[in-house]
Amino acid sequence: SDGESLPVWHTLKSEEVFSYHDTAAEGLSSEQVEQRLDRYGYNRLPEIKPPSALRRLLQQFHNVLIYVLLAAGIVTLLLGHLVDAGVIFGVVVVNAVIGFIQEGKAENALRAIKRMLSPQAMVIRSGHRTTIAADQLVPGDIVKLQSGDKVPADLRLFQSKNLQIQEAVLTGESVAVEKSQTPVSNDAVLGDRTCMAYSGTLVTYGQGTGIVVVTGGLTEIGRISTLVAGVEKITTPMLRQMDHFGRLLTLVILFFAGLTFLFGIGIRDYAAVEMFTAAVGLAVAAIPEGLPAIMTITLAIGVQRMARRNAIIRRLPAVETLGAVEIICSDKTGTLTCNEMTVRTIIIPGRRFQVGGEGYDLHGSFSLGDTETSPDDHPQLLNLLQAATLCNDASLEIGEGSFTLHGNPMEGALLVAGYKAGIQHEEELKLCPRTDLIPFESQHRFMATLHHSHSGGTWIFLKGAPEQVIGMCDLQRDGENSNAIDAGYWESEVERMAAEGQRVLAVAVKPAQSHQSELDFSDIDNELTLLGLFGLIDPPRQEAISAVARCQAAGIRVKMITGDHAATAKAIARQLNLKNCSHALTGGEIELQSDDQLRQQVREVDVYARVSPEHKLRLVELLQSEGAIIAMTGDGVNDAPALKRADVGIAMGQSGTEAAKEASEMVLADDNFASISHAVEEGRTVYDNLRKSILFILPTNGGEALVIIAAIIIGFHQLPLTPAQILWVNMITAVTLALALAFEPAESNVMQRPPRDPAESILSVMLIWRIVFVSVILMIGTFGLFLWDINRGGSIEHARTIAVNTLVMFEIFYLFNSRYITAPVLNRTGLFGNRYALVAIGLLILFQLAFTYLSPMQRLFGTTDIALSTWIVLVATASSVLFLVEAEKWLFRKRESQNKP
């Protein structure tokens, strides 16, 4: 807090930490606590205020097209056209309200991290043990930890008894870490700092005492909180494109409106006020007012579709961004894997068994090589499983279709392996009750139990770290006999399993005297017989393997970033069939490389191990600097900075911390990687539908603008369409016809094509040509019928009513063309494949009849009745667009097929 550089706590001896913080095992005095509270502040994370609701509402107006509309509305109001001005302002307000409602929650990530902190702490002060609020802790306080406690601040441990702490929120590693007092090397990553206990982590076993070394924002969790706050949230590819498109469209509109104004005054001798009204009419005609609302609604429909596939979207634009994702950086534990340890390999002398099944599911078979086998045919395998079941402190609660583990995940996995062979924990303990044990401790790295069977047999079973247990054994069990141990054989098998990413446990046995009732270390210093080895791993989910393949087929690279060890990471990557899993880049290697060196590697390397929050954030930023669109998955607090920085942050709904969820755009309700591939499919569909909506809306605006320009060039003093009529057409067709395109189903090849280039324009040359082509068709038909009616002696109101209805009918027919950008629609699926389109057409016809014949609408918009014979001419003219655009598509497809090699 006062700018001093802090020591590297995990490298110091506990006496050095006592000295640094001027404290002792009896704790601080009340005076020292007061002074330190003044100096260091409370043990809380820094507050950051989110933007107010008013500010978020005002941000909805920060759009260049909206500025032009507001300016047009103000000028129209000053000219006394109250109805036109009212309609313009109404459109602006509706857009803002839709945007405000859909934007969702503000950033709550920091609040979520705060909720993870322990509310209370057991401390020793002035020689007395007392419980205080955790925010009252200061550096130098002595804190007692026991099973079930949340660590209240960062501690340097100086006493520990079988202490194990679950650090998954900080490291992502599923297995609890065994703690000790011994200092570790300077370059030890967070998961290997065994003499430290970090704020927000959970004590799962044993007891410990530590000195508070830092509090509040300086803790590991506080540092992550600061990282989250400092991460700049980047905008989405489509929002960048739409922003660019909006600015370009505004310049074009203002240029043509100004040109038309000057042309009318200079060449046609119009009055300035009259010409200004025409220029405003042109601007209103050319601006696609309905587009922001259609974009928002299309994204919202995508959100609902994704929710049905277990992907909950928290921020709307993420829907579309998913469609552009090129790289998915996935956490391993719990996302690609089950987050449940599973026995995969069992070794007895000369035999290597593979065990099937996942996690704590009690179903799974045993096989030797590629051949399935029954454990009943291998008495030695059954002996090993019985020993592992008896020398075990875990328990499995078996409900209907669910299995709950109580205790250490690795011990639980041994019980599950026993169940698969028909060995039940409770039954074995009844047959062979335990009378004493030596509990597991990090100093000796094994546990031993003493059992007496009802038939008079007495055995000591021992299990633990293989290098420890193998060294304690003189013999090994070979069938019915025990022979001298072949230490070289067992050590090579341990290395082989470790290279496959498996954690290894060894199990041994020793007969004991029937009268023995207590167990001592002297009882296990000789005559131990090694029974075999267990290889355990947190295996990949089956559906994750197929989802990775699906993503790779869609041109998306999957990278695995984990806090686990490199060997484990590579083993899982191989099972998932990641593209490049021969090498894992570790946090230590990342630390040593410059950005330029690392940039060359991040594109190629797909496996990253032992990484910290800063490493994850750096990897995401480097990939983004290469222009890639990144999705990042995670569940821990340690993932929050990278989740916030990624283009799409994806948190786990079941195992994820609130901090991870709040930093993310998307939450997986089922914690399953497969749901991400479904979400990508929906994201691509949403983008397709947005392009179809834009391709539908812009020719309407183009046609209206060309009608006004044509009228001025010809020298017409009264416009064929008033600004209010133009806004009616734009909004009513947007909320009916354009909205129907938001419900278009996914195209069949959506997951076979590569991700789109985020830098490419939302409008290709072909789409711009289509917009101009259709705009000209609409202008010729609409203005032609307007002139036809005027020349027949019709009133200006009658001719305008025909012009508006002609324009709307053109759009109804053009809607069918827009369902497929290049594919033909003159078939059953093309005409009837989207029922929402048919409903929208029916609604629009009703609206137009009301617009034409209801007297309140006639007064508001200046319309009048038209005859049935006029409708026939009008519909026949409007249908031309359907056939002309289909002919243009056919020519495009023909040219494309000729250009293919």
PDB file of N, CA and C in Angstrom, residues 700-746:
ATOM      1  N   THR A 700     -35.007  -1.013 -49.949  1.00  0.00           N
ATOM      2  CA  THR A 700     -36.203  -0.200 -49.663  1.00  0.00           C
ATOM      3  C   THR A 700     -35.798   1.262 -49.539  1.00  0.00           C
ATOM      4  N   ASN A 701     -34.757   1.492 -48.709  1.00  0.00           N
ATOM      5  CA  ASN A 701     -34.279   2.873 -48.523  1.00  0.00           C
ATOM      6  C   ASN A 701     -33.730   3.434 -49.826  1.00  0.00           C
ATOM      7  N   GLY A 702     -32.980   2.589 -50.553  1.00  0.00           N
ATOM      8  CA  GLY A 702     -32.421   3.033 -51.833  1.00  0.00           C
ATOM      9  C   GLY A 702     -33.514   3.398 -52.812  1.00  0.00           C
ATOM     10  N   GLY A 703     -34.569   2.564 -52.900  1.00  0.00           N
ATOM     11  CA  GLY A 703     -35.686   2.833 -53.813  1.00  0.00           C
ATOM     12  C   GLY A 703     -36.399   4.126 -53.459  1.00  0.00           C
ATOM     13  N   GLU A 704     -36.656   4.334 -52.151  1.00  0.00           N
ATOM     14  CA  GLU A 704     -37.338   5.569 -51.699  1.00  0.00           C
ATOM     15  C   GLU A 704     -36.501   6.807 -52.040  1.00  0.00           C
ATOM     16  N   ALA A 705     -35.193   6.721 -51.762  1.00  0.00           N
ATOM     17  CA  ALA A 705     -34.307   7.856 -52.033  1.00  0.00           C
ATOM     18  C   ALA A 705     -34.273   8.156 -53.532  1.00  0.00           C
ATOM     19  N   LEU A 706     -34.197   7.125 -54.367  1.00  0.00           N
ATOM     20  CA  LEU A 706     -34.158   7.326 -55.825  1.00  0.00           C
ATOM     21  C   LEU A 706     -35.462   7.924 -56.346  1.00  0.00           C
ATOM     22  N   VAL A 707     -36.592   7.554 -55.725  1.00  0.00           N
ATOM     23  CA  VAL A 707     -37.894   8.141 -56.114  1.00  0.00           C
ATOM     24  C   VAL A 707     -37.871   9.659 -55.896  1.00  0.00           C
ATOM     25  N   ILE A 708     -37.362  10.095 -54.734  1.00  0.00           N
ATOM     26  CA  ILE A 708     -37.307  11.533 -54.424  1.00  0.00           C
ATOM     27  C   ILE A 708     -36.331  12.249 -55.361  1.00  0.00           C
ATOM     28  N   ILE A 709     -35.159  11.640 -55.586  1.00  0.00           N
ATOM     29  CA  ILE A 709     -34.161  12.240 -56.491  1.00  0.00           C
ATOM     30  C   ILE A 709     -34.743  12.359 -57.903  1.00  0.00           C
ATOM     31  N   ALA A 710     -35.434  11.299 -58.363  1.00  0.00           N
ATOM     32  CA  ALA A 710     -36.038  11.323 -59.705  1.00  0.00           C
ATOM     33  C   ALA A 710     -37.060  12.446 -59.827  1.00  0.00           C
ATOM     34  N   ALA A 711     -37.883  12.621 -58.757  1.00  0.00           N
ATOM     35  CA  ALA A 711     -38.914  13.668 -58.788  1.00  0.00           C
ATOM     36  C   ALA A 711     -38.280  15.057 -58.908  1.00  0.00           C
ATOM     37  N   ILE A 712     -37.188  15.272 -58.203  1.00  0.00           N
ATOM     38  CA  ILE A 712     -36.519  16.584 -58.230  1.00  0.00           C
ATOM     39  C   ILE A 712     -35.849  16.811 -59.588  1.00  0.00           C
ATOM     40  N   ILE A 713     -35.202  15.763 -60.126  1.00  0.00           N
ATOM     41  CA  ILE A 713     -34.527  15.889 -61.436  1.00  0.00           C
ATOM     42  C   ILE A 713     -35.555  16.220 -62.525  1.00  0.00           C
ATOM     43  N   ILE A 714     -36.713  15.562 -62.471  1.00  0.00           N
ATOM     44  CA  ILE A 714     -37.756  15.816 -63.481  1.00  0.00           C
ATOM     45  C   ILE A 714     -38.359  17.220 -63.294  1.00  0.00           C
ATOM     46  N   GLY A 715     -38.331  17.719 -62.062  1.00  0.00           N
ATOM     47  CA  GLY A 715     -38.857  19.059 -61.801  1.00  0.00           C
ATOM     48  C   GLY A 715     -40.204  19.050 -61.111  1.00  0.00           C
ATOM     49  N   PHE A 716     -40.540  17.919 -60.468  1.00  0.00           N
ATOM     50  CA  PHE A 716     -41.809  17.811 -59.739  1.00  0.00           C
ATOM     51  C   PHE A 716     -41.745  18.642 -58.472  1.00  0.00           C
ATOM     52  N   HIS A 717     -42.763  19.498 -58.236  1.00  0.00           N
ATOM     53  CA  HIS A 717     -42.718  20.361 -57.046  1.00  0.00           C
ATOM     54  C   HIS A 717     -43.313  19.682 -55.808  1.00  0.00           C
ATOM     55  N   GLN A 718     -44.032  18.585 -56.000  1.00  0.00           N
ATOM     56  CA  GLN A 718     -44.567  17.846 -54.847  1.00  0.00           C
ATOM     57  C   GLN A 718     -43.968  16.444 -54.850  1.00  0.00           C
ATOM     58  N   LEU A 719     -43.422  16.041 -53.708  1.00  0.00           N
ATOM     59  CA  LEU A 719     -42.706  14.757 -53.623  1.00  0.00           C
ATOM     60  C   LEU A 719     -43.676  13.584 -53.700  1.00  0.00           C
ATOM     61  N   PRO A 720     -43.277  12.473 -54.379  1.00  0.00           N
ATOM     62  CA  PRO A 720     -44.151  11.301 -54.472  1.00  0.00           C
ATOM     63  C   PRO A 720     -44.415  10.633 -53.104  1.00  0.00           C
ATOM     64  N   LEU A 721     -43.503  10.859 -52.135  1.00  0.00           N
ATOM     65  CA  LEU A 721     -43.654  10.286 -50.788  1.00  0.00           C
ATOM     66  C   LEU A 721     -43.324  11.367 -49.763  1.00  0.00           C
ATOM     67  N   THR A 722     -44.141  11.517 -48.697  1.00  0.00           N
ATOM     68  CA  THR A 722     -43.814  12.474 -47.623  1.00  0.00           C
ATOM     69  C   THR A 722     -42.885  11.783 -46.615  1.00  0.00           C
ATOM     70  N   PRO A 723     -42.131  12.571 -45.809  1.00  0.00           N
ATOM     71  CA  PRO A 723     -41.268  11.948 -44.790  1.00  0.00           C
ATOM     72  C   PRO A 723     -42.029  10.995 -43.855  1.00  0.00           C
ATOM     73  N   ALA A 724     -43.266  11.363 -43.482  1.00  0.00           N
ATOM     74  CA  ALA A 724     -44.046  10.505 -42.574  1.00  0.00           C
ATOM     75  C   ALA A 724     -44.402   9.184 -43.252  1.00  0.00           C
ATOM     76  N   GLN A 725     -44.762   9.240 -44.546  1.00  0.00           N
ATOM     77  CA  GLN A 725     -45.075   8.009 -45.289  1.00  0.00           C
ATOM     78  C   GLN A 725     -43.838   7.109 -45.432  1.00  0.00           C
ATOM     79  N   ILE A 726     -42.698   7.772 -45.674  1.00  0.00           N
ATOM     80  CA  ILE A 726     -41.440   7.015 -45.800  1.00  0.00           C
ATOM     81  C   ILE A 726     -41.137   6.274 -44.494  1.00  0.00           C
ATOM     82  N   LEU A 727     -41.268   6.985 -43.359  1.00  0.00           N
ATOM     83  CA  LEU A 727     -40.994   6.352 -42.061  1.00  0.00           C
ATOM     84  C   LEU A 727     -41.980   5.221 -41.784  1.00  0.00           C
ATOM     85  N   TRP A 728     -43.246   5.402 -42.198  1.00  0.00           N
ATOM     86  CA  TRP A 728     -44.244   4.329 -42.047  1.00  0.00           C
ATOM     87  C   TRP A 728     -43.766   3.064 -42.767  1.00  0.00           C
ATOM     88  N   VAL A 729     -43.367   3.233 -44.043  1.00  0.00           N
ATOM     89  CA  VAL A 729     -42.922   2.085 -44.842  1.00  0.00           C
ATOM     90  C   VAL A 729     -41.700   1.433 -44.187  1.00  0.00           C
ATOM     91  N   ASN A 730     -40.725   2.269 -43.805  1.00  0.00           N
ATOM     92  CA  ASN A 730     -39.480   1.729 -43.240  1.00  0.00           C
ATOM     93  C   ASN A 730     -39.726   0.931 -41.971  1.00  0.00           C
ATOM     94  N   MET A 731     -40.540   1.468 -41.077  1.00  0.00           N
ATOM     95  CA  MET A 731     -40.740   0.808 -39.785  1.00  0.00           C
ATOM     96  C   MET A 731     -41.689  -0.383 -39.896  1.00  0.00           C
ATOM     97  N   ILE A 732     -42.776  -0.242 -40.680  1.00  0.00           N
ATOM     98  CA  ILE A 732     -43.772  -1.317 -40.721  1.00  0.00           C
ATOM     99  C   ILE A 732     -43.228  -2.538 -41.457  1.00  0.00           C
ATOM    100  N   THR A 733     -42.407  -2.300 -42.490  1.00  0.00           N
ATOM    101  CA  THR A 733     -41.825  -3.461 -43.185  1.00  0.00           C
ATOM    102  C   THR A 733     -40.698  -4.076 -42.355  1.00  0.00           C
ATOM    103  N   ALA A 734     -39.978  -3.242 -41.582  1.00  0.00           N
ATOM    104  CA  ALA A 734     -38.892  -3.765 -40.729  1.00  0.00           C
ATOM    105  C   ALA A 734     -39.449  -4.674 -39.643  1.00  0.00           C
ATOM    106  N   VAL A 735     -40.550  -4.251 -38.979  1.00  0.00           N
ATOM    107  CA  VAL A 735     -41.065  -5.047 -37.846  1.00  0.00           C
ATOM    108  C   VAL A 735     -41.883  -6.246 -38.309  1.00  0.00           C
ATOM    109  N   THR A 736     -42.200  -6.333 -39.598  1.00  0.00           N
ATOM    110  CA  THR A 736     -42.915  -7.518 -40.089  1.00  0.00           C
ATOM    111  C   THR A 736     -41.998  -8.363 -40.978  1.00  0.00           C
ATOM    112  N   LEU A 737     -41.711  -7.852 -42.194  1.00  0.00           N
ATOM    113  CA  LEU A 737     -40.984  -8.658 -43.174  1.00  0.00           C
ATOM    114  C   LEU A 737     -39.528  -8.904 -42.770  1.00  0.00           C
ATOM    115  N   ALA A 738     -38.782  -7.820 -42.424  1.00  0.00           N
ATOM    116  CA  ALA A 738     -37.362  -7.993 -42.078  1.00  0.00           C
ATOM    117  C   ALA A 738     -37.221  -8.870 -40.840  1.00  0.00           C
ATOM    118  N   LEU A 739     -38.164  -8.751 -39.916  1.00  0.00           N
ATOM    119  CA  LEU A 739     -38.110  -9.557 -38.693  1.00  0.00           C
ATOM    120  C   LEU A 739     -38.288 -11.046 -39.001  1.00  0.00           C
ATOM    121  N   ALA A 740     -39.093 -11.356 -40.027  1.00  0.00           N
ATOM    122  CA  ALA A 740     -39.303 -12.764 -40.399  1.00  0.00           C
ATOM    123  C   ALA A 740     -37.988 -13.421 -40.794  1.00  0.00           C
ATOM    124  N   LEU A 741     -37.055 -12.639 -41.366  1.00  0.00           N
ATOM    125  CA  LEU A 741     -35.757 -13.195 -41.772  1.00  0.00           C
ATOM    126  C   LEU A 741     -34.910 -13.595 -40.561  1.00  0.00           C
ATOM    127  N   ALA A 742     -35.206 -13.007 -39.399  1.00  0.00           N
ATOM    128  CA  ALA A 742     -34.471 -13.365 -38.176  1.00  0.00           C
ATOM    129  C   ALA A 742     -34.775 -14.799 -37.754  1.00  0.00           C
ATOM    130  N   PHE A 743     -35.890 -15.362 -38.247  1.00  0.00           N
ATOM    131  CA  PHE A 743     -36.289 -16.729 -37.873  1.00  0.00           C
ATOM    132  C   PHE A 743     -35.844 -17.767 -38.897  1.00  0.00           C
ATOM    133  N   GLU A 744     -35.049 -17.344 -39.882  1.00  0.00           N
ATOM    134  CA  GLU A 744     -34.583 -18.302 -40.894  1.00  0.00           C
ATOM    135  C   GLU A 744     -33.784 -19.422 -40.231  1.00  0.00           C
ATOM    136  N   PRO A 745     -34.062 -20.694 -40.602  1.00  0.00           N
ATOM    137  CA  PRO A 745     -33.275 -21.799 -40.018  1.00  0.00           C
ATOM    138  C   PRO A 745     -31.837 -21.813 -40.565  1.00  0.00           C
ATOM    139  N   ALA A 746     -30.956 -22.567 -39.902  1.00  0.00           N
ATOM    140  CA  ALA A 746     -29.549 -22.643 -40.333  1.00  0.00           C
ATOM    141  C   ALA A 746     -29.463 -23.289 -41.712  1.00  0.00           C
TER     142      ALA A 746
END
